[in-house]
Amino acid sequence: MSITLVGKILIVEDSPSELELMSRYLQESGYDVIKAAGAKEAIEKALLEKPDLIVTDVVMPGMSGFELCRSLKKHPITEKLPIVICSSKNQEIDRLWAMKQGADAYITKPYTRENLLRTIKSVVI
């Protein structure tokens, strides 16, 4: 009997090309993908569709990925949801700040398919 710990992933990314690339990587690996172009939309989809994990960008209009992470970790429905920050911000302070906001992992762009999948698997085992 095989058990999949993560099946549905919400991707929050304001760059259409980045959103499509990440979606393709995850769908080809057997995940169901939900897409959100911004943090406000992501909160609605997280509450409605109950994903198993969220991957979010940091720099987005309106609300940053850090703010999104903080908001989701404060909500009783999403507080236990693993969150992976995926950002072009590659300074150690950015990684530390993400963890302080409640992120479970941090990956920098550009990433490989293998790097993305390894990071996702690291937070759900």
CSV table of N, CA, C and O in Angstrom, one decimal:
chain,number,residue,atom,x,y,z
A,1,MET,N,0.8,-1.2,0.0
A,1,MET,CA,0.0,0.0,0.0
A,1,MET,C,0.9,1.2,0.0
A,1,MET,O,1.8,1.4,0.8
A,2,SER,N,0.6,2.2,-0.9
A,2,SER,CA,1.4,3.4,-1.0
A,2,SER,C,0.6,4.6,-0.4
A,2,SER,O,-0.6,4.7,-0.7
A,3,ILE,N,1.3,5.4,0.4
A,3,ILE,CA,0.6,6.5,0.9
A,3,ILE,C,1.3,7.8,0.4
A,3,ILE,O,2.5,7.9,0.5
A,4,THR,N,0.6,8.7,-0.2
A,4,THR,CA,1.1,10.0,-0.6
A,4,THR,C,0.8,11.0,0.5
A,4,THR,O,-0.4,11.2,0.8
A,5,LEU,N,1.8,11.6,1.0
A,5,LEU,CA,1.6,12.6,2.1
A,5,LEU,C,1.2,13.9,1.5
A,5,LEU,O,0.4,14.6,2.2
A,6,VAL,N,1.6,14.3,0.4
A,6,VAL,CA,1.2,15.5,-0.2
A,6,VAL,C,0.7,15.3,-1.6
A,6,VAL,O,1.3,14.6,-2.4
A,7,GLY,N,-0.5,15.8,-1.9
A,7,GLY,CA,-1.2,15.6,-3.2
A,7,GLY,C,-1.5,16.9,-3.9
A,7,GLY,O,-1.4,17.0,-5.1
A,8,LYS,N,-1.9,17.9,-3.1
A,8,LYS,CA,-2.4,19.1,-3.6
A,8,LYS,C,-1.5,20.3,-3.1
A,8,LYS,O,-1.3,20.5,-1.9
A,9,ILE,N,-0.9,21.0,-4.1
A,9,ILE,CA,0.0,22.1,-3.8
A,9,ILE,C,-0.5,23.4,-4.4
A,9,ILE,O,-0.9,23.4,-5.5
A,10,LEU,N,-0.6,24.4,-3.5
A,10,LEU,CA,-0.9,25.7,-3.9
A,10,LEU,C,0.3,26.5,-4.2
A,10,LEU,O,1.2,26.6,-3.4
A,11,ILE,N,0.4,27.0,-5.5
A,11,ILE,CA,1.6,27.8,-5.9
A,11,ILE,C,1.1,29.3,-5.9
A,11,ILE,O,0.1,29.6,-6.5
A,12,VAL,N,1.9,30.2,-5.2
A,12,VAL,CA,1.6,31.6,-5.2
A,12,VAL,C,2.7,32.3,-5.9
A,12,VAL,O,3.8,32.4,-5.3
A,13,GLU,N,2.4,32.8,-7.1
A,13,GLU,CA,3.5,33.4,-7.9
A,13,GLU,C,2.9,34.5,-8.8
A,13,GLU,O,2.0,34.1,-9.5
A,14,ASP,N,3.4,35.7,-8.8
A,14,ASP,CA,2.9,36.7,-9.7
A,14,ASP,C,3.5,36.8,-11.1
A,14,ASP,O,2.9,37.4,-12.0
A,15,SER,N,4.5,36.0,-11.3
A,15,SER,CA,5.1,35.9,-12.6
A,15,SER,C,4.5,34.8,-13.4
A,15,SER,O,4.7,33.6,-13.0
A,16,PRO,N,3.8,35.0,-14.5
A,16,PRO,CA,3.1,33.9,-15.2
A,16,PRO,C,4.1,32.9,-15.7
A,16,PRO,O,3.7,31.7,-15.6
A,17,SER,N,5.2,33.2,-16.2
A,17,SER,CA,6.2,32.2,-16.7
A,17,SER,C,6.7,31.4,-15.5
A,17,SER,O,6.8,30.1,-15.7
A,18,GLU,N,7.0,32.0,-14.4
A,18,GLU,CA,7.5,31.2,-13.2
A,18,GLU,C,6.4,30.3,-12.7
A,18,GLU,O,6.6,29.1,-12.3
A,19,LEU,N,5.2,30.8,-12.7
A,19,LEU,CA,4.0,30.0,-12.2
A,19,LEU,C,3.8,28.8,-13.1
A,19,LEU,O,3.6,27.7,-12.6
A,20,GLU,N,3.9,28.9,-14.4
A,20,GLU,CA,3.8,27.8,-15.4
A,20,GLU,C,4.9,26.8,-15.2
A,20,GLU,O,4.6,25.6,-15.3
A,21,LEU,N,6.1,27.3,-15.1
A,21,LEU,CA,7.3,26.4,-15.0
A,21,LEU,C,7.1,25.5,-13.7
A,21,LEU,O,7.2,24.3,-13.8
A,22,MET,N,6.8,26.1,-12.6
A,22,MET,CA,6.7,25.4,-11.3
A,22,MET,C,5.5,24.4,-11.4
A,22,MET,O,5.6,23.3,-11.0
A,23,SER,N,4.4,24.9,-12.0
A,23,SER,CA,3.2,24.0,-12.2
A,23,SER,C,3.5,22.8,-13.0
A,23,SER,O,3.2,21.7,-12.6
A,24,ARG,N,4.3,23.0,-14.1
A,24,ARG,CA,4.6,21.9,-14.9
A,24,ARG,C,5.5,20.9,-14.2
A,24,ARG,O,5.3,19.7,-14.2
A,25,TYR,N,6.5,21.4,-13.5
A,25,TYR,CA,7.4,20.5,-12.7
A,25,TYR,C,6.6,19.6,-11.7
A,25,TYR,O,6.8,18.5,-11.6
A,26,LEU,N,5.7,20.3,-11.0
A,26,LEU,CA,4.9,19.6,-10.0
A,26,LEU,C,3.9,18.6,-10.6
A,26,LEU,O,3.7,17.5,-10.1
A,27,GLN,N,3.2,19.1,-11.6
A,27,GLN,CA,2.2,18.2,-12.3
A,27,GLN,C,2.8,17.0,-12.9
A,27,GLN,O,2.3,15.9,-12.7
A,28,GLU,N,4.0,17.1,-13.5
A,28,GLU,CA,4.7,16.0,-14.1
A,28,GLU,C,5.2,15.0,-13.0
A,28,GLU,O,5.5,13.9,-13.3
A,29,SER,N,5.3,15.5,-11.8
A,29,SER,CA,5.7,14.7,-10.6
A,29,SER,C,4.5,14.1,-9.9
A,29,SER,O,4.7,13.5,-8.8
A,30,GLY,N,3.3,14.3,-10.4
A,30,GLY,CA,2.1,13.7,-9.9
A,30,GLY,C,1.3,14.5,-8.9
A,30,GLY,O,0.4,14.0,-8.3
A,31,TYR,N,1.7,15.7,-8.7
A,31,TYR,CA,0.9,16.6,-7.8
A,31,TYR,C,-0.3,17.3,-8.4
A,31,TYR,O,-0.2,17.6,-9.6
A,32,ASP,N,-1.3,17.5,-7.7
A,32,ASP,CA,-2.4,18.4,-8.2
A,32,ASP,C,-2.0,19.8,-7.8
A,32,ASP,O,-1.5,20.0,-6.7
A,33,VAL,N,-2.1,20.7,-8.8
A,33,VAL,CA,-1.6,22.1,-8.6
A,33,VAL,C,-2.8,23.1,-8.6
A,33,VAL,O,-3.7,23.0,-9.4
A,34,ILE,N,-2.8,24.0,-7.6
A,34,ILE,CA,-3.7,25.1,-7.5
A,34,ILE,C,-2.9,26.3,-7.7
A,34,ILE,O,-1.8,26.4,-7.1
A,35,LYS,N,-3.3,27.3,-8.5
A,35,LYS,CA,-2.5,28.4,-8.8
A,35,LYS,C,-3.2,29.7,-8.2
A,35,LYS,O,-4.4,29.8,-8.3
A,36,ALA,N,-2.3,30.6,-7.7
A,36,ALA,CA,-2.8,31.9,-7.3
A,36,ALA,C,-1.7,32.9,-7.7
A,36,ALA,O,-0.5,32.7,-7.6
A,37,ALA,N,-2.2,34.0,-8.3
A,37,ALA,CA,-1.3,35.1,-8.8
A,37,ALA,C,-0.9,36.1,-7.7
A,37,ALA,O,-0.1,37.0,-7.9
A,38,GLY,N,-1.5,36.0,-6.5
A,38,GLY,CA,-1.2,36.9,-5.4
A,38,GLY,C,-1.6,36.3,-4.1
A,38,GLY,O,-2.3,35.3,-4.0
A,39,ALA,N,-1.2,37.0,-3.0
A,39,ALA,CA,-1.4,36.5,-1.7
A,39,ALA,C,-2.9,36.5,-1.3
A,39,ALA,O,-3.3,35.6,-0.6
A,40,LYS,N,-3.6,37.5,-1.6
A,40,LYS,CA,-5.0,37.6,-1.2
A,40,LYS,C,-5.8,36.4,-1.8
A,40,LYS,O,-6.6,35.7,-1.2
A,41,GLU,N,-5.5,36.2,-3.1
A,41,GLU,CA,-6.1,35.0,-3.8
A,41,GLU,C,-5.7,33.7,-3.2
A,41,GLU,O,-6.5,32.8,-3.0
A,42,ALA,N,-4.4,33.7,-2.8
A,42,ALA,CA,-3.9,32.4,-2.1
A,42,ALA,C,-4.6,32.1,-0.8
A,42,ALA,O,-4.9,31.0,-0.5
A,43,ILE,N,-4.9,33.1,0.0
A,43,ILE,CA,-5.6,32.9,1.3
A,43,ILE,C,-7.0,32.3,1.0
A,43,ILE,O,-7.3,31.4,1.6
A,44,GLU,N,-7.7,32.9,0.0
A,44,GLU,CA,-9.0,32.4,-0.3
A,44,GLU,C,-8.9,30.9,-0.7
A,44,GLU,O,-9.7,30.1,-0.3
A,45,LYS,N,-8.0,30.6,-1.6
A,45,LYS,CA,-7.8,29.3,-2.2
A,45,LYS,C,-7.4,28.3,-1.1
A,45,LYS,O,-7.8,27.1,-1.1
A,46,ALA,N,-6.5,28.8,-0.2
A,46,ALA,CA,-6.0,27.9,0.9
A,46,ALA,C,-7.2,27.5,1.8
A,46,ALA,O,-7.3,26.3,2.2
A,47,LEU,N,-8.1,28.4,2.1
A,47,LEU,CA,-9.2,28.1,3.0
A,47,LEU,C,-10.2,27.3,2.3
A,47,LEU,O,-10.8,26.3,2.9
A,48,LEU,N,-10.5,27.5,1.0
A,48,LEU,CA,-11.5,26.8,0.2
A,48,LEU,C,-11.0,25.4,-0.2
A,48,LEU,O,-11.8,24.5,-0.1
A,49,GLU,N,-9.8,25.3,-0.8
A,49,GLU,CA,-9.4,24.1,-1.4
A,49,GLU,C,-8.5,23.2,-0.5
A,49,GLU,O,-8.2,22.1,-0.9
A,50,LYS,N,-8.1,23.7,0.6
A,50,LYS,CA,-7.3,23.0,1.6
A,50,LYS,C,-6.2,22.2,1.0
A,50,LYS,O,-6.1,21.0,1.0
A,51,PRO,N,-5.1,22.9,0.4
A,51,PRO,CA,-4.0,22.2,-0.1
A,51,PRO,C,-3.2,21.5,1.0
A,51,PRO,O,-3.4,21.8,2.2
A,52,ASP,N,-2.3,20.6,0.6
A,52,ASP,CA,-1.4,19.9,1.5
A,52,ASP,C,-0.1,20.7,1.8
A,52,ASP,O,0.6,20.5,2.8
A,53,LEU,N,0.2,21.7,0.9
A,53,LEU,CA,1.4,22.5,1.0
A,53,LEU,C,1.3,23.7,0.2
A,53,LEU,O,0.5,23.7,-0.8
A,54,ILE,N,2.0,24.8,0.5
A,54,ILE,CA,2.0,26.0,-0.2
A,54,ILE,C,3.4,26.4,-0.6
A,54,ILE,O,4.3,26.3,0.2
A,55,VAL,N,3.6,26.7,-1.9
A,55,VAL,CA,4.9,27.3,-2.3
A,55,VAL,C,4.6,28.7,-2.7
A,55,VAL,O,3.7,29.0,-3.6
A,56,THR,N,5.3,29.7,-2.1
A,56,THR,CA,5.0,31.1,-2.4
A,56,THR,C,6.3,31.9,-2.7
A,56,THR,O,7.4,31.7,-2.1
A,57,ASP,N,6.1,32.8,-3.6
A,57,ASP,CA,7.1,33.8,-3.9
A,57,ASP,C,7.2,34.8,-2.8
A,57,ASP,O,6.2,34.8,-1.9
A,58,VAL,N,8.2,35.7,-2.7
A,58,VAL,CA,8.2,36.7,-1.7
A,58,VAL,C,7.7,38.0,-2.2
A,58,VAL,O,6.8,38.7,-1.7
A,59,VAL,N,8.4,38.5,-3.3
A,59,VAL,CA,8.1,39.8,-3.8
A,59,VAL,C,6.8,39.8,-4.7
A,59,VAL,O,6.9,39.2,-5.8
A,60,MET,N,5.7,40.2,-4.2
A,60,MET,CA,4.5,40.3,-5.0
A,60,MET,C,3.8,41.6,-4.7
A,60,MET,O,3.9,42.1,-3.6
A,61,PRO,N,2.9,42.1,-5.6
A,61,PRO,CA,2.2,43.3,-5.3
A,61,PRO,C,1.1,43.1,-4.2
A,61,PRO,O,0.6,42.0,-4.1
A,62,GLY,N,0.9,44.1,-3.4
A,62,GLY,CA,-0.1,44.0,-2.4
A,62,GLY,C,0.4,43.4,-1.1
A,62,GLY,O,0.6,44.1,-0.1
A,63,MET,N,0.6,42.1,-1.1
A,63,MET,CA,1.0,41.5,0.2
A,63,MET,C,2.2,40.6,-0.2
A,63,MET,O,2.1,39.8,-1.2
A,64,SER,N,3.3,40.7,0.6
A,64,SER,CA,4.5,39.8,0.3
A,64,SER,C,4.3,38.4,0.7
A,64,SER,O,3.3,38.1,1.5
A,65,GLY,N,5.1,37.5,0.2
A,65,GLY,CA,5.1,36.1,0.7
A,65,GLY,C,5.3,36.0,2.2
A,65,GLY,O,4.8,35.1,2.8
A,66,PHE,N,6.2,36.9,2.7
A,66,PHE,CA,6.4,36.8,4.2
A,66,PHE,C,5.1,37.1,4.9
A,66,PHE,O,4.8,36.5,5.9
A,67,GLU,N,4.4,38.2,4.5
A,67,GLU,CA,3.1,38.5,5.1
A,67,GLU,C,2.1,37.4,4.9
A,67,GLU,O,1.3,37.1,5.9
A,68,LEU,N,2.1,36.8,3.7
A,68,LEU,CA,1.2,35.7,3.5
A,68,LEU,C,1.5,34.5,4.5
A,68,LEU,O,0.6,34.0,5.1
A,69,CYS,N,2.7,34.2,4.6
A,69,CYS,CA,3.1,33.2,5.5
A,69,CYS,C,2.7,33.4,7.0
A,69,CYS,O,2.1,32.6,7.6
A,70,ARG,N,2.9,34.6,7.4
A,70,ARG,CA,2.5,35.1,8.8
A,70,ARG,C,1.0,34.9,8.9
A,70,ARG,O,0.5,34.4,9.9
A,71,SER,N,0.3,35.4,7.9
A,71,SER,CA,-1.2,35.3,8.0
A,71,SER,C,-1.7,33.9,8.0
A,71,SER,O,-2.6,33.6,8.8
A,72,LEU,N,-1.2,33.0,7.2
A,72,LEU,CA,-1.6,31.6,7.2
A,72,LEU,C,-1.3,30.9,8.5
A,72,LEU,O,-2.0,30.1,8.9
A,73,LYS,N,-0.1,31.2,9.1
A,73,LYS,CA,0.3,30.5,10.3
A,73,LYS,C,-0.5,31.0,11.5
A,73,LYS,O,-0.6,30.3,12.5
A,74,LYS,N,-1.2,32.1,11.4
A,74,LYS,CA,-2.1,32.6,12.5
A,74,LYS,C,-3.5,32.1,12.4
A,74,LYS,O,-4.3,32.2,13.3
A,75,HIS,N,-3.9,31.6,11.2
A,75,HIS,CA,-5.3,31.1,11.0
A,75,HIS,C,-5.4,29.7,11.4
A,75,HIS,O,-4.6,28.8,11.1
A,76,PRO,N,-6.4,29.3,12.2
A,76,PRO,CA,-6.6,28.0,12.7
A,76,PRO,C,-6.7,26.9,11.7
A,76,PRO,O,-6.3,25.8,11.9
A,77,ILE,N,-7.3,27.2,10.5
A,77,ILE,CA,-7.4,26.2,9.4
A,77,ILE,C,-6.1,25.9,8.7
A,77,ILE,O,-5.8,24.8,8.3
A,78,THR,N,-5.2,27.0,8.6
A,78,THR,CA,-4.0,26.8,7.8
A,78,THR,C,-2.7,26.8,8.7
A,78,THR,O,-1.6,26.8,8.1
A,79,GLU,N,-2.8,26.9,10.0
A,79,GLU,CA,-1.6,27.1,10.8
A,79,GLU,C,-0.6,25.9,10.8
A,79,GLU,O,0.6,26.1,10.9
A,80,LYS,N,-1.1,24.7,10.4
A,80,LYS,CA,-0.2,23.6,10.4
A,80,LYS,C,0.3,23.3,8.9
A,80,LYS,O,1.1,22.4,8.7
A,81,LEU,N,-0.2,24.1,8.0
A,81,LEU,CA,0.1,23.9,6.6
A,81,LEU,C,1.6,24.2,6.3
A,81,LEU,O,2.0,25.3,6.6
A,82,PRO,N,2.3,23.2,5.7
A,82,PRO,CA,3.7,23.5,5.4
A,82,PRO,C,3.8,24.6,4.3
A,82,PRO,O,3.1,24.5,3.3
A,83,ILE,N,4.8,25.5,4.5
A,83,ILE,CA,4.9,26.6,3.5
A,83,ILE,C,6.4,26.6,3.1
A,83,ILE,O,7.3,26.7,3.9
A,84,VAL,N,6.6,26.6,1.8
A,84,VAL,CA,7.9,26.7,1.2
A,84,VAL,C,8.0,28.1,0.5
A,84,VAL,O,7.2,28.4,-0.3
A,85,ILE,N,9.0,28.9,0.9
A,85,ILE,CA,9.2,30.2,0.3
A,85,ILE,C,10.2,29.9,-0.9
A,85,ILE,O,11.2,29.3,-0.7
A,86,CYS,N,9.8,30.5,-2.1
A,86,CYS,CA,10.6,30.3,-3.3
A,86,CYS,C,10.9,31.7,-3.8
A,86,CYS,O,10.0,32.4,-4.3
A,87,SER,N,12.1,32.2,-3.6
A,87,SER,CA,12.4,33.6,-3.9
A,87,SER,C,13.8,33.8,-4.6
A,87,SER,O,14.7,33.0,-4.5
A,88,SER,N,13.9,34.9,-5.3
A,88,SER,CA,15.2,35.3,-5.9
A,88,SER,C,16.0,36.0,-4.8
A,88,SER,O,17.2,36.2,-5.0
A,89,LYS,N,15.4,36.3,-3.7
A,89,LYS,CA,16.2,36.9,-2.6
A,89,LYS,C,17.1,35.8,-2.0
A,89,LYS,O,16.5,34.9,-1.4
A,90,ASN,N,18.4,35.9,-2.1
A,90,ASN,CA,19.2,34.8,-1.7
A,90,ASN,C,20.2,35.1,-0.6
A,90,ASN,O,21.2,34.4,-0.4
A,91,GLN,N,19.9,36.1,0.2
A,91,GLN,CA,20.7,36.5,1.3
A,91,GLN,C,20.3,35.6,2.5
A,91,GLN,O,19.1,35.3,2.7
A,92,GLU,N,21.2,35.3,3.4
A,92,GLU,CA,20.9,34.6,4.6
A,92,GLU,C,19.9,35.2,5.5
A,92,GLU,O,19.0,34.6,6.0
A,93,ILE,N,19.9,36.6,5.5
A,93,ILE,CA,18.9,37.3,6.3
A,93,ILE,C,17.5,37.0,5.8
A,93,ILE,O,16.5,37.0,6.6
A,94,ASP,N,17.3,36.9,4.5
A,94,ASP,CA,16.0,36.6,3.9
A,94,ASP,C,15.5,35.2,4.3
A,94,ASP,O,14.4,35.0,4.7
A,95,ARG,N,16.4,34.3,4.3
A,95,ARG,CA,16.1,32.9,4.7
A,95,ARG,C,15.7,32.9,6.2
A,95,ARG,O,14.7,32.3,6.6
A,96,LEU,N,16.5,33.6,7.0
A,96,LEU,CA,16.2,33.7,8.5
A,96,LEU,C,14.9,34.3,8.7
A,96,LEU,O,14.1,33.9,9.6
A,97,TRP,N,14.6,35.4,8.0
A,97,TRP,CA,13.3,36.2,8.2
A,97,TRP,C,12.2,35.3,7.8
A,97,TRP,O,11.1,35.3,8.4
A,98,ALA,N,12.3,34.5,6.7
A,98,ALA,CA,11.3,33.6,6.2
A,98,ALA,C,10.9,32.6,7.3
A,98,ALA,O,9.8,32.3,7.6
A,99,MET,N,11.9,32.0,8.0
A,99,MET,CA,11.7,31.0,9.0
A,99,MET,C,11.1,31.7,10.2
A,99,MET,O,10.2,31.1,10.9
A,100,LYS,N,11.4,32.9,10.5
A,100,LYS,CA,10.8,33.7,11.6
A,100,LYS,C,9.3,33.9,11.4
A,100,LYS,O,8.5,34.0,12.3
A,101,GLN,N,8.9,34.0,10.1
A,101,GLN,CA,7.5,34.2,9.7
A,101,GLN,C,6.7,33.0,9.7
A,101,GLN,O,5.5,33.0,9.6
A,102,GLY,N,7.4,31.8,9.9
A,102,GLY,CA,6.7,30.5,10.0
A,102,GLY,C,6.9,29.6,8.8
A,102,GLY,O,6.4,28.5,8.7
A,103,ALA,N,7.8,30.0,7.8
A,103,ALA,CA,8.1,29.2,6.7
A,103,ALA,C,8.8,27.9,7.2
A,103,ALA,O,9.5,27.9,8.1
A,104,ASP,N,8.5,26.8,6.4
A,104,ASP,CA,9.1,25.5,6.8
A,104,ASP,C,10.3,25.2,6.0
A,104,ASP,O,11.2,24.4,6.3
A,105,ALA,N,10.5,25.9,4.8
A,105,ALA,CA,11.7,25.7,4.0
A,105,ALA,C,11.8,27.0,3.1
A,105,ALA,O,10.9,27.7,2.9
A,106,TYR,N,13.0,27.1,2.5
A,106,TYR,CA,13.3,28.3,1.7
A,106,TYR,C,14.2,27.8,0.5
A,106,TYR,O,15.2,27.1,0.7
A,107,ILE,N,13.8,28.1,-0.7
A,107,ILE,CA,14.5,27.7,-1.9
A,107,ILE,C,14.7,29.0,-2.7
A,107,ILE,O,13.8,29.8,-2.8
A,108,THR,N,15.8,29.1,-3.4
A,108,THR,CA,16.1,30.3,-4.2
A,108,THR,C,16.0,30.0,-5.6
A,108,THR,O,16.2,28.9,-6.1
A,109,LYS,N,15.6,31.0,-6.4
A,109,LYS,CA,15.5,31.0,-7.8
A,109,LYS,C,16.9,31.4,-8.4
A,109,LYS,O,17.5,32.2,-7.8
A,110,PRO,N,17.3,30.8,-9.5
A,110,PRO,CA,16.7,29.8,-10.2
A,110,PRO,C,16.9,28.4,-9.5
A,110,PRO,O,17.9,28.2,-8.8
A,111,TYR,N,15.9,27.6,-9.6
A,111,TYR,CA,15.9,26.2,-9.0
A,111,TYR,C,15.8,25.2,-10.1
A,111,TYR,O,15.3,25.4,-11.2
A,112,THR,N,16.2,24.0,-9.8
A,112,THR,CA,16.0,22.9,-10.7
A,112,THR,C,14.8,22.1,-10.2
A,112,THR,O,14.3,22.3,-9.1
A,113,ARG,N,14.2,21.3,-11.1
A,113,ARG,CA,13.1,20.5,-10.7
A,113,ARG,C,13.4,19.6,-9.5
A,113,ARG,O,12.6,19.5,-8.6
A,114,GLU,N,14.6,19.0,-9.5
A,114,GLU,CA,15.0,18.1,-8.4
A,114,GLU,C,15.1,18.9,-7.1
A,114,GLU,O,14.7,18.4,-6.1
A,115,ASN,N,15.7,20.1,-7.2
A,115,ASN,CA,15.8,20.9,-6.0
A,115,ASN,C,14.5,21.3,-5.4
A,115,ASN,O,14.2,21.2,-4.2
A,116,LEU,N,13.5,21.6,-6.3
A,116,LEU,CA,12.1,22.0,-5.8
A,116,LEU,C,11.5,20.8,-5.2
A,116,LEU,O,10.9,20.9,-4.1
A,117,LEU,N,11.6,19.6,-5.8
A,117,LEU,CA,10.9,18.4,-5.3
A,117,LEU,C,11.5,18.0,-4.0
A,117,LEU,O,10.9,17.6,-3.1
A,118,ARG,N,12.9,18.0,-3.9
A,118,ARG,CA,13.6,17.7,-2.7
A,118,ARG,C,13.1,18.6,-1.5
A,118,ARG,O,12.9,18.1,-0.4
A,119,THR,N,13.0,19.9,-1.8
A,119,THR,CA,12.6,20.8,-0.8
A,119,THR,C,11.2,20.5,-0.3
A,119,THR,O,10.9,20.5,0.9
A,120,ILE,N,10.3,20.3,-1.2
A,120,ILE,CA,8.9,19.9,-0.9
A,120,ILE,C,8.8,18.7,0.0
A,120,ILE,O,8.2,18.6,1.0
A,121,LYS,N,9.6,17.6,-0.4
A,121,LYS,CA,9.6,16.4,0.3
A,121,LYS,C,10.2,16.5,1.7
A,121,LYS,O,9.7,15.9,2.6
A,122,SER,N,11.1,17.5,1.8
A,122,SER,CA,11.8,17.7,3.1
A,122,SER,C,10.8,18.2,4.2
A,122,SER,O,11.1,18.0,5.4
A,123,VAL,N,9.8,18.9,3.8
A,123,VAL,CA,8.9,19.5,4.8
A,123,VAL,C,7.6,18.7,5.1
A,123,VAL,O,6.9,19.0,6.0
A,124,VAL,N,7.4,17.6,4.3
A,124,VAL,CA,6.2,16.8,4.5
A,124,VAL,C,6.5,15.4,5.1
A,124,VAL,O,5.6,14.7,5.4
A,125,ILE,N,7.7,15.1,5.4
A,125,ILE,CA,8.0,13.8,5.9
A,125,ILE,C,8.1,13.8,7.4
A,125,ILE,O,8.4,14.8,8.0
